[in-house]
Short mmCIF file of C-alpha atoms in Angstrom, two decimals:
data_model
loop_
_atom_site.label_atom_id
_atom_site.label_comp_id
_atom_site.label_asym_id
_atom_site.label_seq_id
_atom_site.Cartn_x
_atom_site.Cartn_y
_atom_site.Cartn_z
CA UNK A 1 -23.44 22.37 6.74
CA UNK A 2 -25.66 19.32 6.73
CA UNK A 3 -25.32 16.56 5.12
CA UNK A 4 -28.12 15.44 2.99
CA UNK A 5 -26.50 12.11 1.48
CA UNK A 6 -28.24 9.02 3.20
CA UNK A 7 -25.79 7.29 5.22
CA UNK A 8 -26.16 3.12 5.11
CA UNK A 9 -22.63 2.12 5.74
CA UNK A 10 -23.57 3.61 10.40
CA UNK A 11 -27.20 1.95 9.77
CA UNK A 12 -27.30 -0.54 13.08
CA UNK A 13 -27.64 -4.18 10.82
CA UNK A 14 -25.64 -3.51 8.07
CA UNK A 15 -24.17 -6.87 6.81
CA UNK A 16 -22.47 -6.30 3.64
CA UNK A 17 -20.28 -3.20 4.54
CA UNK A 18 -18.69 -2.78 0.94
CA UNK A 19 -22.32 -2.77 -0.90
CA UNK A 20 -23.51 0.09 1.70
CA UNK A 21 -20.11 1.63 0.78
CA UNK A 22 -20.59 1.07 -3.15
CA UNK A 23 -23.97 3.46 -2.92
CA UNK A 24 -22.48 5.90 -0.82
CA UNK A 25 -19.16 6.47 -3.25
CA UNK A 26 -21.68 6.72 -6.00
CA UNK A 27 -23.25 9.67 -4.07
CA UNK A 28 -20.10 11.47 -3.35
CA UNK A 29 -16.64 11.49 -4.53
CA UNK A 30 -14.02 9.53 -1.85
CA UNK A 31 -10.55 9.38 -1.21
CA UNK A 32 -9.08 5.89 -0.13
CA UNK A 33 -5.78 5.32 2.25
CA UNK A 34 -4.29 1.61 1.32
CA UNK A 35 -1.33 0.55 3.63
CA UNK A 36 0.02 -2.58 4.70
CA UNK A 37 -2.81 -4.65 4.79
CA UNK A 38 -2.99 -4.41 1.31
CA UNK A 39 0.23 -6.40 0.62
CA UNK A 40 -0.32 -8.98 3.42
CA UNK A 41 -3.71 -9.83 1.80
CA UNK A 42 -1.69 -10.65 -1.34
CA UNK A 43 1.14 -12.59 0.27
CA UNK A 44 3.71 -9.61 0.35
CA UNK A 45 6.02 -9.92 3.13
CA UNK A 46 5.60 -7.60 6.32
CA UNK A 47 8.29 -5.06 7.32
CA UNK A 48 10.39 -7.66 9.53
CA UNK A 49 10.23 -10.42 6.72
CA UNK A 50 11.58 -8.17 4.25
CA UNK A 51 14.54 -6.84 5.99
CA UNK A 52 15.54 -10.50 7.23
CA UNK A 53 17.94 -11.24 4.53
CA UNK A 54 19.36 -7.47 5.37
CA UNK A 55 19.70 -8.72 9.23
CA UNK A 56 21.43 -11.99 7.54
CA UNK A 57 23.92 -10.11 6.08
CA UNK A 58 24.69 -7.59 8.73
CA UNK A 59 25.06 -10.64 10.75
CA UNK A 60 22.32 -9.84 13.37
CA UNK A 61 18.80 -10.71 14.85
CA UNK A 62 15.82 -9.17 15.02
CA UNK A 63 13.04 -9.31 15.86
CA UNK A 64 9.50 -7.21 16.90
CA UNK A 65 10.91 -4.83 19.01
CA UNK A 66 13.88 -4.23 16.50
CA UNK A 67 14.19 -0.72 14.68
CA UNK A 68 13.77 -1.97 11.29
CA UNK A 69 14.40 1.72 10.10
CA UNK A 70 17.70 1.94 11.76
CA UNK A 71 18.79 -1.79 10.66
CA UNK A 72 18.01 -0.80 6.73
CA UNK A 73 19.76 2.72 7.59
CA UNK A 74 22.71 0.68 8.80
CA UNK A 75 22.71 -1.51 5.95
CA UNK A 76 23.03 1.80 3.74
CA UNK A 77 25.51 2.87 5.60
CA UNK A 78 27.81 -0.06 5.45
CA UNK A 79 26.90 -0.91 2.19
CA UNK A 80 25.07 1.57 -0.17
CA UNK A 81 21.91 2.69 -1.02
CA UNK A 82 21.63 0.33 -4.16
CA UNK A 83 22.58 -2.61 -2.19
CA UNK A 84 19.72 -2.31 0.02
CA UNK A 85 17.13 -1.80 -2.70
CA UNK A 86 18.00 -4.87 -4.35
CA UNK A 87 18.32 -6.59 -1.37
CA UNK A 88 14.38 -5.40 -1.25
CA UNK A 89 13.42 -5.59 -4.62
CA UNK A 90 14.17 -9.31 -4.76
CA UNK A 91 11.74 -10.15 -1.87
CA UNK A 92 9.58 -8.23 -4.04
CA UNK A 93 10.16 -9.93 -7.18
CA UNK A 94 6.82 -12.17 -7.33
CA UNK A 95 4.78 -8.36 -7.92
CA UNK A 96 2.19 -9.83 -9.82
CA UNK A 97 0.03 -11.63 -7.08
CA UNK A 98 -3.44 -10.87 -7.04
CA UNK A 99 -5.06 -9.75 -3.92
CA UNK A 100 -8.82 -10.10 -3.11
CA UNK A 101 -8.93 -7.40 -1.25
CA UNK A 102 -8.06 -5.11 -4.07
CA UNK A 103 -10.17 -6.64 -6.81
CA UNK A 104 -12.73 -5.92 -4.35
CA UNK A 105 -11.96 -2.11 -3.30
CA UNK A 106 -11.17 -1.29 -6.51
CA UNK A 107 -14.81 -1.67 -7.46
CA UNK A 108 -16.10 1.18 -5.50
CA UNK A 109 -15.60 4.61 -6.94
CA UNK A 110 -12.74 6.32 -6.05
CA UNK A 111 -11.48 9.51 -7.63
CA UNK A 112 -8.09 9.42 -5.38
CA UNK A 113 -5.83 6.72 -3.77
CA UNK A 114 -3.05 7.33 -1.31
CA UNK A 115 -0.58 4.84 -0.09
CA UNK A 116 2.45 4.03 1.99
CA UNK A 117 3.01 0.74 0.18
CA UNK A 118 6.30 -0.16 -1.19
CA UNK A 119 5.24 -1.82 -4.01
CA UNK A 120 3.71 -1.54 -7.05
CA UNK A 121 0.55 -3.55 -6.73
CA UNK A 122 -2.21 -0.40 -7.07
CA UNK A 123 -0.80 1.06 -10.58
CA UNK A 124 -0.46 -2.78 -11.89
CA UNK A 125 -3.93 -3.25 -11.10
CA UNK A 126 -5.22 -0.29 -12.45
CA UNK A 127 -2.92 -0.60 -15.63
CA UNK A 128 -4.78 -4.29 -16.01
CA UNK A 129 -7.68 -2.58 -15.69
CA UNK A 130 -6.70 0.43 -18.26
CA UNK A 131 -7.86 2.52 -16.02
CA UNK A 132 -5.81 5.96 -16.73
CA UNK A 133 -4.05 7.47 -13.30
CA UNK A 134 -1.88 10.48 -12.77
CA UNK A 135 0.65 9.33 -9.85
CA UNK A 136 2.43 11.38 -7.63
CA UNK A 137 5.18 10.80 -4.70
CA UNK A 138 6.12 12.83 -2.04
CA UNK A 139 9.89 12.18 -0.80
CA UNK A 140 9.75 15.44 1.49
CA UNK A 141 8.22 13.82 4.46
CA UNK A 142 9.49 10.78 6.88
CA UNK A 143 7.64 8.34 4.34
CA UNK A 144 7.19 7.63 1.14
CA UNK A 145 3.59 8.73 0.33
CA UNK A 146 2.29 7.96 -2.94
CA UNK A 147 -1.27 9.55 -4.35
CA UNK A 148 -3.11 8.50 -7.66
CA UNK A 149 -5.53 10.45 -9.32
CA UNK A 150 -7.67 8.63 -11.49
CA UNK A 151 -8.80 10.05 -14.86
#
């Protein structure tokens, strides 16, 4: 099937990527994929920062090449489950820092958002935005994979 939409965003030239990409999500409905960079661009700590304190603790380094995933499955393991989530959710306690980089991909128009994230950054946005959202999370895979419909 061809596509009839105009294109801009693979036009040769094309300067100011998320204007291009404003008209084409007001041709079409899109789907958006947020990870990672989404929480560095609002200060969040990476993977390795976040699990220091755990490393601190379990009295060991790390470093790039370290297994975070085994060293916070090790941390379970010798401590419990809820010990590690605090350990987490107080590196994660400053929630409410605003990111650029949302603000800004949050003005195109999209009717679904997944995300890996670990935080709760997308639903506070949206909520300060009242925009309405049906979210969803789906534990049965390796990662956490969250989806929000908006309404």
């Amino acid at each position: 099937m061809e596509n009839t939409v105009s294109d801009p965003i693979r036009k040769e030239g094309n300067d100011n990527f998320f204007e291009s990409f404003r008209t084409v999500s007001e041709q079409r409905p899109l789907s958006l994929f947020l990870g990672a960079g989404l929480d560095a661009d609002a200060g969040f700590p990476g993977l390795l920062e976040l699990l220091k304190p755990v490393a601190k603790d379990l009295k060991v380094s790390i470093d790039d090449k370290t297994d975070l995933f085994e060293l916070a499955q090790f941390y379970e393991d010798k401590y419990n489950r809820n010990e590690l989530l605090e350990k987490i959710k107080k590196r994660l306690q400053s929630s409410n820092r605003d990111s650029h980089l949302l603000s800004t991909v949050m003005q195109l128009n999209f009717r679904t958002i997944w995300t890996t994230n670990y935080d709760s950054m997308i639903e506070d946005y949206l909520k300060k935005q009242d925009t309405p959202f049906l979210k969803s999370i789906n534990h049965n895979s390796s990662m956490k994979l969250g989806k929000m419909q908006l309404t």
